[in-house]
Short mmCIF file of C-alpha atoms and ligand atoms in Angstrom, two decimals:
data_model
loop_
_atom_site.label_atom_id
_atom_site.label_comp_id
_atom_site.label_asym_id
_atom_site.label_seq_id
_atom_site.Cartn_x
_atom_site.Cartn_y
_atom_site.Cartn_z
CA MET A 1055 113.65 -4.95 -45.17
CA THR A 1056 110.22 -6.22 -43.56
CA THR A 1057 107.19 -4.42 -44.53
CA PRO A 1058 105.72 -2.57 -41.38
CA ARG A 1059 102.67 -4.04 -39.80
CA LYS A 1060 99.61 -1.85 -39.50
CA LEU A 1061 97.86 -0.74 -36.48
CA HIS A 1062 94.45 0.79 -36.25
CA ILE A 1063 93.22 2.24 -32.88
CA LYS A 1064 89.67 3.44 -32.38
CA SER A 1065 89.20 5.50 -29.24
CA TYR A 1066 86.10 6.17 -27.25
CA GLY A 1067 85.30 8.34 -24.37
CA CYS A 1068 87.61 10.91 -22.52
CA GLN A 1069 90.98 12.60 -23.23
CA MET A 1070 92.79 9.98 -21.11
CA ASN A 1071 91.69 7.42 -23.71
CA VAL A 1072 93.14 9.64 -26.61
CA TYR A 1073 96.41 10.02 -24.51
CA ASP A 1074 96.55 6.12 -23.96
CA ALA A 1075 95.88 5.51 -27.64
CA GLN A 1076 99.05 7.47 -28.29
CA ARG A 1077 100.92 5.42 -25.59
CA MET A 1078 99.92 2.13 -27.42
CA VAL A 1079 101.03 3.66 -30.80
CA ASP A 1080 104.45 4.46 -29.23
CA THR A 1081 104.73 1.02 -27.52
CA LEU A 1082 103.93 -0.77 -30.80
CA ALA A 1083 105.94 1.48 -33.01
CA VAL A 1084 109.04 -0.13 -31.22
CA GLU A 1085 107.59 -3.58 -32.66
CA GLY A 1086 107.51 -2.04 -36.14
CA PHE A 1087 103.75 -1.16 -36.35
CA VAL A 1088 102.65 2.06 -38.11
CA GLU A 1089 99.14 3.46 -37.79
CA THR A 1090 96.50 3.27 -40.54
CA ALA A 1091 93.23 5.11 -40.64
CA ASN A 1092 91.64 2.08 -42.35
CA ALA A 1093 90.52 -0.75 -39.98
CA GLU A 1094 90.16 -3.08 -42.95
CA GLU A 1095 93.89 -3.31 -43.95
CA ALA A 1096 95.02 -3.42 -40.36
CA ASP A 1097 97.10 -6.31 -38.92
CA LEU A 1098 96.15 -5.25 -35.45
CA VAL A 1099 92.88 -3.38 -34.62
CA ILE A 1100 92.60 -2.07 -31.01
CA LEU A 1101 89.20 -0.84 -29.64
CA ASN A 1102 90.02 1.60 -26.73
CA THR A 1103 86.74 1.57 -24.88
CA CYS A 1104 84.84 3.71 -22.39
CA HIS A 1105 82.74 2.35 -19.58
CA ILE A 1106 81.40 5.56 -18.19
CA ARG A 1107 77.88 5.25 -19.55
CA GLU A 1108 75.77 2.37 -21.02
CA LYS A 1109 75.78 3.54 -24.50
CA ALA A 1110 79.62 3.82 -24.50
CA SER A 1111 80.04 0.10 -23.71
CA GLU A 1112 77.23 -1.08 -25.94
CA LYS A 1113 79.04 0.66 -29.01
CA VAL A 1114 81.96 -1.77 -28.34
CA TYR A 1115 79.97 -4.90 -29.08
CA SER A 1116 78.47 -3.44 -32.31
CA GLU A 1117 81.84 -2.37 -33.48
CA LEU A 1118 83.07 -5.98 -32.70
CA GLY A 1119 80.42 -7.26 -34.88
CA ARG A 1120 81.61 -5.27 -37.88
CA LEU A 1121 85.30 -5.97 -37.06
CA ARG A 1122 84.34 -9.77 -37.34
CA VAL A 1123 83.31 -9.36 -40.82
CA ALA A 1124 86.49 -7.45 -41.73
CA LYS A 1125 88.64 -10.21 -39.89
CA ASP A 1126 87.03 -12.97 -42.00
CA GLU A 1127 87.58 -11.05 -45.08
CA ALA A 1128 91.27 -10.60 -44.27
CA ALA A 1129 91.56 -14.34 -43.56
CA ARG A 1130 90.09 -15.03 -46.94
CA GLN A 1131 92.76 -12.95 -48.52
CA GLY A 1132 95.34 -14.96 -46.52
CA ARG A 1133 96.09 -12.19 -44.13
CA GLU A 1134 95.97 -12.37 -40.25
CA MET A 1135 94.07 -9.67 -38.32
CA LYS A 1136 94.20 -9.52 -34.58
CA ILE A 1137 91.67 -7.72 -32.52
CA ALA A 1138 92.26 -6.22 -29.09
CA VAL A 1139 89.90 -4.61 -26.71
CA ALA A 1140 91.67 -2.15 -24.33
CA GLY A 1141 90.37 0.60 -22.06
CA CYS A 1142 87.86 0.71 -19.29
CA VAL A 1143 85.17 -1.83 -20.72
CA ALA A 1144 88.20 -4.25 -21.03
CA GLN A 1145 89.00 -3.58 -17.32
CA ALA A 1146 85.45 -4.07 -16.11
CA GLU A 1147 84.25 -6.75 -18.33
CA GLY A 1148 87.32 -8.62 -19.46
CA GLU A 1149 85.96 -12.22 -18.90
CA GLU A 1150 82.59 -11.47 -20.40
CA ILE A 1151 84.18 -9.96 -23.54
CA ILE A 1152 86.20 -13.24 -23.94
CA HIS A 1153 82.93 -15.28 -23.64
CA ARG A 1154 80.71 -12.89 -25.69
CA ALA A 1155 83.04 -12.14 -28.52
CA PRO A 1156 85.19 -15.03 -29.78
CA THR A 1157 86.70 -12.77 -32.36
CA VAL A 1158 88.66 -10.87 -29.87
CA ASP A 1159 92.25 -12.07 -29.59
CA ILE A 1160 93.41 -9.78 -26.78
CA VAL A 1161 91.81 -8.03 -23.74
CA VAL A 1162 94.15 -5.58 -22.08
CA GLY A 1163 93.29 -3.20 -19.24
CA PRO A 1164 94.63 0.44 -18.93
CA GLN A 1165 97.27 -0.67 -16.40
CA SER A 1166 98.84 -3.05 -18.87
CA TYR A 1167 99.46 -1.36 -22.19
CA HIS A 1168 103.21 -1.69 -21.88
CA HIS A 1169 102.71 -5.59 -22.12
CA LEU A 1170 100.82 -5.22 -25.51
CA PRO A 1171 103.84 -6.72 -27.55
CA GLN A 1172 104.00 -9.68 -25.22
CA LEU A 1173 100.11 -10.08 -25.26
CA LEU A 1174 100.22 -10.00 -29.15
CA LYS A 1175 102.94 -12.60 -29.21
CA HIS A 1176 101.01 -14.84 -26.87
CA ALA A 1177 97.73 -14.32 -28.97
CA LYS A 1178 99.82 -15.52 -32.12
CA GLU A 1179 101.58 -18.52 -30.34
CA HIS A 1180 99.00 -19.72 -27.85
CA GLY A 1181 95.63 -18.27 -28.48
CA ARG A 1182 93.56 -15.47 -26.82
CA ALA A 1183 95.12 -13.39 -24.09
CA LEU A 1184 93.57 -11.36 -21.19
CA GLU A 1185 95.39 -9.04 -18.90
CA THR A 1186 93.47 -6.93 -16.53
CA GLU A 1187 95.57 -7.21 -13.56
CA PHE A 1188 95.77 -4.00 -11.31
CA PRO A 1189 99.25 -3.83 -10.17
CA ILE A 1190 99.33 -0.36 -8.79
CA GLU A 1191 103.18 -0.03 -8.57
CA ASP A 1192 103.09 -0.72 -12.47
CA LYS A 1193 101.30 2.46 -13.06
CA PHE A 1194 103.36 5.01 -15.06
CA VAL A 1195 106.42 2.61 -15.01
CA PHE A 1196 106.56 2.44 -18.75
CA VAL A 1197 105.55 5.51 -20.60
CA PRO A 1198 107.63 4.90 -23.85
CA GLN A 1199 109.58 7.79 -25.22
CA PRO A 1200 107.90 8.93 -28.53
CA LYS A 1201 110.34 9.56 -31.39
CA PRO A 1202 110.62 13.23 -32.37
CA ASP A 1203 108.72 12.44 -35.60
CA ALA A 1204 105.73 11.08 -33.74
CA ILE A 1205 105.70 14.18 -31.43
CA ARG A 1206 105.79 16.53 -34.42
CA SER A 1207 102.82 14.72 -35.96
CA ARG A 1208 100.89 15.48 -32.76
CA GLY A 1209 100.69 19.10 -33.80
CA ILE A 1210 100.34 22.17 -31.75
CA SER A 1211 98.40 20.90 -28.86
CA ALA A 1212 99.32 17.81 -26.69
CA PHE A 1213 98.01 16.06 -23.64
CA VAL A 1214 100.22 15.16 -20.78
CA THR A 1215 99.08 12.64 -18.18
CA VAL A 1216 100.02 14.03 -14.61
CA GLN A 1217 97.84 11.81 -12.41
CA GLU A 1218 95.56 8.92 -13.08
CA GLY A 1219 92.85 7.15 -10.93
CA CYS A 1220 90.39 8.51 -8.49
CA ASP A 1221 89.70 8.05 -4.68
CA LYS A 1222 86.54 10.07 -4.74
CA PHE A 1223 84.00 7.29 -5.24
CA CYS A 1224 81.06 9.30 -6.53
CA THR A 1225 78.27 6.63 -6.23
CA PHE A 1226 77.38 6.61 -10.07
CA CYS A 1227 80.82 6.48 -11.26
CA VAL A 1228 83.03 3.35 -12.46
CA VAL A 1229 86.25 5.32 -12.63
CA PRO A 1230 87.62 4.41 -9.27
CA TYR A 1231 87.05 0.80 -10.10
CA THR A 1232 88.40 0.74 -13.66
CA ARG A 1233 91.23 3.25 -13.20
CA GLY A 1234 92.07 2.50 -9.64
CA ALA A 1235 93.46 4.56 -6.91
CA GLU A 1236 94.69 7.97 -7.44
CA VAL A 1237 98.45 8.22 -8.31
CA SER A 1238 100.54 11.25 -9.38
CA ARG A 1239 103.56 11.30 -11.63
CA PRO A 1240 106.79 12.92 -10.21
CA VAL A 1241 107.15 16.60 -11.24
CA ALA A 1242 110.61 15.82 -12.99
CA LYS A 1243 109.01 13.32 -15.37
CA ILE A 1244 106.29 15.88 -16.38
CA ILE A 1245 108.88 18.60 -16.89
CA ASP A 1246 110.76 16.15 -19.20
CA ASP A 1247 107.70 15.46 -21.18
CA VAL A 1248 106.64 18.99 -21.57
CA THR A 1249 110.03 20.14 -22.63
CA ARG A 1250 110.37 17.52 -25.21
CA LEU A 1251 106.97 18.41 -26.53
CA ALA A 1252 107.79 22.18 -26.50
CA GLU A 1253 111.18 21.56 -28.24
CA ASN A 1254 109.19 19.75 -31.05
CA GLY A 1255 106.78 22.57 -31.85
CA VAL A 1256 104.08 21.68 -29.41
CA ARG A 1257 102.54 25.13 -28.07
CA GLU A 1258 99.78 24.11 -25.89
CA ILE A 1259 99.71 21.53 -23.16
CA THR A 1260 96.73 20.06 -21.39
CA LEU A 1261 97.62 18.29 -18.16
CA ILE A 1262 95.07 15.44 -17.83
CA GLY A 1263 93.99 13.08 -15.07
CA GLN A 1264 90.63 11.76 -13.93
CA ASN A 1265 90.90 14.08 -10.78
CA VAL A 1266 93.69 16.29 -12.02
CA ASN A 1267 93.57 18.95 -9.22
CA ALA A 1268 94.20 16.10 -6.60
CA TYR A 1269 97.68 16.10 -8.17
CA HIS A 1270 100.33 15.73 -5.53
CA GLY A 1271 103.36 14.38 -7.39
CA GLU A 1272 106.81 14.47 -5.73
CA GLY A 1273 108.81 17.61 -6.61
CA PRO A 1274 112.49 17.93 -6.91
CA ASP A 1275 112.52 19.25 -3.35
CA GLY A 1276 111.16 15.79 -2.20
CA CYS A 1277 107.92 17.45 -1.16
CA ALA A 1278 104.40 16.84 -2.66
CA TRP A 1279 103.63 19.57 -5.18
CA PRO A 1280 99.98 20.66 -5.69
CA LEU A 1281 98.85 21.36 -9.29
CA GLY A 1282 99.10 25.03 -8.96
CA LYS A 1283 102.90 24.84 -8.20
CA LEU A 1284 103.34 22.34 -11.04
CA LEU A 1285 101.67 24.81 -13.50
CA GLN A 1286 103.97 27.66 -12.24
CA ARG A 1287 106.95 25.41 -12.98
CA LEU A 1288 105.74 24.45 -16.47
CA ALA A 1289 104.83 27.89 -17.55
CA VAL A 1290 108.58 28.91 -17.60
CA ILE A 1291 109.59 26.05 -19.98
CA PRO A 1292 110.60 27.76 -23.24
CA GLY A 1293 108.00 27.54 -25.99
CA VAL A 1294 105.00 26.64 -23.80
CA ALA A 1295 102.43 29.24 -24.71
CA ARG A 1296 99.21 27.77 -23.15
CA LEU A 1297 98.67 25.63 -20.28
CA ARG A 1298 95.27 23.81 -19.50
CA TYR A 1299 94.21 20.96 -17.13
CA SER A 1300 91.38 18.79 -16.88
CA THR A 1301 89.21 17.26 -15.10
CA SER A 1302 88.88 18.96 -11.83
CA HIS A 1303 86.84 18.19 -8.79
CA PRO A 1304 85.42 21.23 -6.73
CA ARG A 1305 86.63 19.78 -3.50
CA ASP A 1306 90.28 19.79 -4.66
CA VAL A 1307 90.44 23.52 -5.77
CA ASP A 1308 93.18 24.87 -3.42
CA ASP A 1309 94.89 28.23 -3.17
CA SER A 1310 97.87 27.13 -5.27
CA LEU A 1311 95.45 26.74 -8.22
CA ILE A 1312 93.69 29.91 -7.78
CA GLU A 1313 97.02 31.79 -7.44
CA ALA A 1314 98.15 30.16 -10.60
CA HIS A 1315 95.14 31.52 -12.43
CA ARG A 1316 95.94 34.87 -11.05
CA ASP A 1317 99.59 34.82 -11.94
CA LEU A 1318 100.10 33.00 -15.07
CA PRO A 1319 99.05 34.57 -18.46
CA ALA A 1320 99.84 31.17 -19.96
CA LEU A 1321 97.18 29.39 -17.87
CA MET A 1322 94.05 29.59 -19.87
CA PRO A 1323 90.92 31.20 -18.20
CA PHE A 1324 88.69 28.22 -18.97
CA VAL A 1325 88.07 25.74 -16.40
CA HIS A 1326 86.15 22.44 -16.65
CA LEU A 1327 84.68 21.94 -13.19
CA PRO A 1328 81.72 19.30 -13.07
CA VAL A 1329 79.10 19.78 -10.50
CA GLN A 1330 76.63 17.01 -11.66
CA SER A 1331 73.57 18.51 -9.89
CA GLY A 1332 72.39 21.56 -8.12
CA ALA A 1333 70.43 19.96 -5.46
CA ASP A 1334 72.20 19.31 -2.13
CA ARG A 1335 70.21 16.01 -1.38
CA ILE A 1336 71.27 14.63 -4.74
CA LEU A 1337 74.94 15.71 -4.39
CA ALA A 1338 75.01 13.96 -1.15
CA ALA A 1339 73.52 10.88 -2.58
CA MET A 1340 76.03 11.10 -5.26
CA ASN A 1341 78.86 11.35 -2.71
CA ARG A 1342 80.20 14.42 -4.33
CA LYS A 1343 81.49 15.71 -0.86
CA HIS A 1344 80.29 19.32 -1.56
CA THR A 1345 77.02 21.32 -1.58
CA ALA A 1346 75.75 23.56 -4.35
CA ASP A 1347 76.72 26.67 -2.27
CA GLU A 1348 80.19 25.26 -1.72
CA TYR A 1349 80.48 24.88 -5.63
CA ARG A 1350 79.27 28.57 -6.04
CA ARG A 1351 82.02 29.71 -3.79
CA VAL A 1352 84.67 27.77 -5.59
CA ILE A 1353 83.37 29.48 -8.77
CA ASP A 1354 83.69 32.86 -7.02
CA ARG A 1355 87.26 32.29 -5.88
CA PHE A 1356 88.36 31.63 -9.49
CA ARG A 1357 86.42 34.74 -10.62
CA SER A 1358 88.04 36.92 -8.26
CA ALA A 1359 91.46 35.65 -9.33
CA ARG A 1360 90.74 36.24 -12.95
CA GLN A 1361 87.77 38.09 -14.22
CA ASP A 1362 87.77 36.80 -17.77
CA ILE A 1363 87.63 33.07 -16.67
CA ALA A 1364 84.70 30.96 -18.12
CA PHE A 1365 83.54 27.53 -16.97
CA SER A 1366 82.21 24.23 -18.41
CA SER A 1367 80.59 21.47 -16.38
CA ASP A 1368 79.10 17.95 -16.50
CA PHE A 1369 75.55 17.31 -15.36
CA ILE A 1370 73.65 14.10 -14.70
CA VAL A 1371 69.89 14.18 -15.00
CA GLY A 1372 67.73 11.31 -13.63
CA PHE A 1373 69.94 10.40 -10.67
CA PRO A 1374 67.89 7.88 -8.64
CA GLY A 1375 65.23 9.62 -6.71
CA GLU A 1376 65.76 13.11 -8.31
CA THR A 1377 62.61 15.02 -8.08
CA GLU A 1378 61.30 17.74 -10.44
CA ARG A 1379 62.07 20.18 -7.61
CA GLU A 1380 65.70 18.95 -7.39
CA PHE A 1381 66.09 19.19 -11.06
CA CYS A 1382 64.95 22.65 -10.95
CA ALA A 1383 67.60 23.38 -8.49
CA THR A 1384 70.14 22.27 -11.32
CA LEU A 1385 68.57 24.65 -13.77
CA ALA A 1386 68.71 27.45 -11.28
CA LEU A 1387 72.53 26.75 -10.63
CA VAL A 1388 73.12 26.77 -14.35
CA THR A 1389 71.25 30.00 -14.74
CA GLN A 1390 73.27 31.58 -11.86
CA ILE A 1391 76.65 30.40 -12.93
CA GLY A 1392 76.50 30.98 -16.78
CA TYR A 1393 78.42 28.48 -18.54
CA ALA A 1394 80.47 28.82 -21.66
CA ALA A 1395 79.78 25.20 -22.52
CA ALA A 1396 78.62 22.11 -20.59
CA TYR A 1397 78.06 18.40 -21.13
CA SER A 1398 74.89 16.74 -19.60
CA PHE A 1399 73.94 13.08 -19.59
CA LYS A 1400 71.09 10.89 -18.59
CA TYR A 1401 72.03 8.73 -15.56
CA SER A 1402 72.88 5.26 -16.49
CA PRO A 1403 73.45 2.63 -13.77
CA ARG A 1404 76.78 1.11 -13.81
CA PRO A 1405 77.25 -2.45 -12.49
CA GLY A 1406 79.19 -2.55 -9.21
CA THR A 1407 78.57 1.04 -8.43
CA PRO A 1408 76.46 1.99 -5.19
CA ALA A 1409 74.00 4.04 -7.15
CA ALA A 1410 73.05 0.89 -9.28
CA GLU A 1411 71.56 -0.52 -6.13
CA MET A 1412 69.28 2.57 -5.54
CA ARG A 1413 65.67 1.70 -6.14
CA GLU A 1414 63.92 5.04 -6.76
CA THR A 1415 64.67 5.18 -10.40
CA VAL A 1416 63.40 8.18 -12.49
CA SER A 1417 61.43 7.13 -15.62
CA ALA A 1418 62.95 7.24 -19.05
CA ALA A 1419 60.57 9.65 -20.29
CA GLU A 1420 61.18 11.94 -17.45
CA MET A 1421 64.83 11.71 -17.91
CA ASP A 1422 64.53 12.52 -21.71
CA GLU A 1423 62.34 15.57 -20.80
CA ARG A 1424 64.88 16.85 -18.21
CA LEU A 1425 67.74 16.37 -20.45
CA GLY A 1426 65.96 18.40 -23.17
CA ARG A 1427 65.38 21.37 -20.83
CA LEU A 1428 68.78 21.36 -19.44
CA GLN A 1429 70.49 21.07 -22.88
CA GLU A 1430 68.24 23.88 -24.14
CA LEU A 1431 69.35 26.17 -21.22
CA ILE A 1432 73.13 25.29 -21.81
CA ASP A 1433 72.92 25.77 -25.54
CA SER A 1434 71.47 29.21 -25.13
CA GLN A 1435 74.27 30.07 -22.56
CA GLN A 1436 76.86 28.70 -24.99
CA SER A 1437 75.49 30.60 -28.01
CA ALA A 1438 75.40 33.82 -25.89
CA PHE A 1439 78.92 33.19 -24.85
CA ASN A 1440 80.05 32.68 -28.37
CA ARG A 1441 78.04 35.64 -29.89
CA ALA A 1442 79.60 37.97 -27.23
CA ALA A 1443 83.03 37.37 -29.07
CA ILE A 1444 81.67 39.04 -32.27
CA GLY A 1445 83.20 42.42 -32.75
CA THR A 1446 86.02 41.82 -30.23
CA THR A 1447 89.67 40.98 -30.88
CA VAL A 1448 90.71 37.61 -29.45
CA ASP A 1449 93.96 35.74 -29.11
CA VAL A 1450 93.83 32.45 -31.29
CA LEU A 1451 96.47 29.73 -31.28
CA PHE A 1452 96.48 28.36 -34.92
CA GLU A 1453 96.54 24.81 -35.26
CA ARG A 1454 96.11 23.49 -38.89
CA ALA A 1455 94.71 24.23 -42.35
CA ALA A 1456 90.76 24.18 -42.20
CA ARG A 1457 88.61 22.29 -44.74
CA ASN A 1458 88.03 25.35 -46.76
CA PRO A 1459 90.97 26.23 -48.96
CA GLY A 1460 93.14 29.05 -47.75
CA GLN A 1461 91.60 28.98 -44.18
CA ILE A 1462 93.44 28.19 -41.04
CA VAL A 1463 91.86 27.24 -37.93
CA GLY A 1464 92.93 27.75 -34.39
CA ARG A 1465 91.42 28.02 -30.80
CA THR A 1466 90.66 30.87 -28.46
CA ALA A 1467 91.42 30.76 -24.87
CA TYR A 1468 87.95 29.22 -24.47
CA LEU A 1469 88.58 26.47 -26.95
CA GLN A 1470 86.28 27.99 -29.47
CA PRO A 1471 87.38 27.23 -32.95
CA ALA A 1472 88.36 30.35 -34.97
CA HIS A 1473 88.80 30.51 -38.84
CA VAL A 1474 90.68 33.06 -40.60
CA MET A 1475 92.04 33.37 -44.27
CA ALA A 1476 95.88 33.31 -43.79
CA PRO A 1477 99.00 31.76 -44.95
CA SER A 1478 99.84 28.36 -43.41
CA ASP A 1479 103.00 29.75 -41.70
CA ILE A 1480 100.78 31.30 -38.85
CA ILE A 1481 100.29 27.66 -37.66
CA GLY A 1482 101.85 27.47 -34.09
CA ARG A 1483 101.42 31.18 -33.58
CA ILE A 1484 99.17 33.06 -31.26
CA LEU A 1485 97.69 36.14 -33.07
CA PRO A 1486 95.05 38.48 -32.38
CA VAL A 1487 91.86 37.88 -34.50
CA LYS A 1488 89.00 40.37 -35.08
CA ILE A 1489 85.83 38.34 -34.82
CA GLY A 1490 83.25 39.15 -37.43
CA SER A 1491 80.74 36.31 -37.25
CA LEU A 1492 79.65 33.03 -35.78
CA GLU A 1493 78.96 29.86 -37.90
CA ARG A 1494 77.38 27.27 -35.70
CA TYR A 1495 80.01 26.87 -33.03
CA SER A 1496 82.94 28.47 -35.09
CA LEU A 1497 84.03 32.10 -34.82
CA ILE A 1498 85.00 33.67 -38.27
CA GLY A 1499 87.38 36.46 -38.17
CA GLU A 1500 90.38 38.13 -39.74
CA LEU A 1501 93.84 39.07 -38.64
CA PRO A 1502 93.86 42.94 -38.08
CA THR A 1503 97.52 43.28 -39.27
CA SER A 1504 99.43 41.26 -41.88
CA PRO A 1505 100.66 37.98 -40.31
CA LEU A 1506 104.06 38.77 -41.89
CA LEU A 1507 104.07 41.93 -39.80
CA ALA A 1508 102.54 40.74 -36.69
CA THR A 1509 105.14 39.66 -34.11
CA PRO A 1510 104.68 36.37 -32.64
CA SER A 1511 105.68 37.68 -29.22
CA ARG A 1512 103.03 35.78 -27.33
CA ASN A 1513 104.61 32.72 -28.30
CA LEU A 1514 108.07 33.61 -26.79
CA PRO A 1515 108.69 32.21 -23.37
CA THR A 1516 109.86 35.53 -22.06
CA THR A 1517 106.22 36.82 -22.05
CA ILE A 1518 104.93 33.76 -20.42
CA GLY A 1519 104.81 33.12 -16.63
CA ALA A 1520 105.11 35.55 -13.68
N1 5AD B 948 75.63 7.98 -15.65
C1 5AD B 948 75.59 9.15 -16.41
N2 5AD B 948 76.64 9.94 -16.59
C2 5AD B 948 77.73 9.54 -15.91
N3 5AD B 948 78.97 10.22 -15.90
C3 5AD B 948 79.81 9.47 -15.05
N4 5AD B 948 79.14 8.30 -14.80
C4 5AD B 948 77.91 8.41 -15.34
C5 5AD B 948 76.64 7.50 -15.13
N5 5AD B 948 76.78 6.52 -14.45
C6 5AD B 948 79.23 11.53 -16.49
C7 5AD B 948 79.51 12.52 -15.34
C8 5AD B 948 81.01 12.63 -15.47
C9 5AD B 948 81.26 12.44 -16.95
C10 5AD B 948 82.60 12.29 -17.34
O1 5AD B 948 80.27 11.42 -17.26
O2 5AD B 948 78.79 13.78 -15.63
O3 5AD B 948 81.46 13.97 -14.96
FE1 SF4 B 949 84.14 9.51 -11.18
FE2 SF4 B 949 85.00 12.10 -11.15
FE3 SF4 B 949 83.53 11.20 -9.14
FE4 SF4 B 949 86.16 10.35 -9.49
S1 SF4 B 949 85.47 12.54 -9.07
S2 SF4 B 949 84.41 9.12 -8.82
S3 SF4 B 949 86.22 10.29 -11.75
S4 SF4 B 949 82.96 11.35 -11.30
#
């Protein structure tokens, strides 16, 4: 029997990369690779990179410096370690990586992960390999079927890609260049994936895509299905207790999605809806294709469909030419909407994007100052949102044993971590939890009834769906 080869993947960036890492694991499992958490002992190390902001790509080169040492050490011990760079930095800067980092054996773009075994063979037999082709018809052609064991190890919550790429071309963003044009997977394939995951114990499915609510995959009736209709269909799959989707664009919120929130208890009332700025002039310069007021109206539509809905968002401060007044419009929007959570970033020019050519830059000091003010406001909203849970009883989907012995951790509808003292057989169940306190970002609570007596009725498919 041959000893399995070891694979270590380090992922940066978005959920799509987490999902892609799993795809790479599945592809390489067929070749006899098993995952290891320790890069030093790996036969193949893959850096699954992110190009969205400057820091994200700079991290790759410093990580490659560390890996070069590990690779040399492996060679001294008579072992061969191959290093691959995958993800969006590979796609955008493939040639440069080959020049700048001689330690790298393989550079592979997100469209070509199914070629990893061949690229590895090529690297072994002929030297370094680069594949960053963009064959659109290849997208989704090969999503390997994970073995049931692999699915089980994915736990209670899993991502499923439903669309990839983006046609929006926000002027600051590399995604349309690194991930390509927007493509949706057919409904039947998604149903298959979700059914298999649910049969293997997954209770929560997050549909992912760079512009997920632009979804328009072909349905079994031959028509293009919008995201809301897809969610309606997935909600009736036995075992699916919770559905989520990410990331949405305000322009693509159609009535089907609003109706899905109105009609589906399984669809969680927590929506990530990036706005980036609260100033119309900046939104136009960003090519966001909506105004601040249009965004507010989208939020209102969600709120009228489901009153307990909460939002998170993304913001960029210091976009070229952003004035203090325009920044204040962003603060005003945040104050008005009231977010449960939000991510905020300093603008970073990305080579090849239209905004990178804009001249009116905002100074680093101003950016820091604005980011600080915005984050303070967001933090205060997030804390208030979390504190509001104290004293209430909320449904928690339990996911795993926590670090503290005897504690089990799960998530609320709003993705807040919630800890209780309980036996581990509650994992995979949704149970009501009385929240007693807040420790940093975690809710601490207790099960009002014995978990042995509590019925897991919310997990049963009959209670899910319209
Ligand atoms: N600079 C700063 N933030 C960016 N983002 C995307 N591109 C840039 C950039 N060039 C942020 C946006 C997006 C999130 C994923 O990353 O807020 O929604
Ligand atoms: Fe990038 Fe999102 Fe804009 Fe698409 S919609 S270009 S992914 S920021």
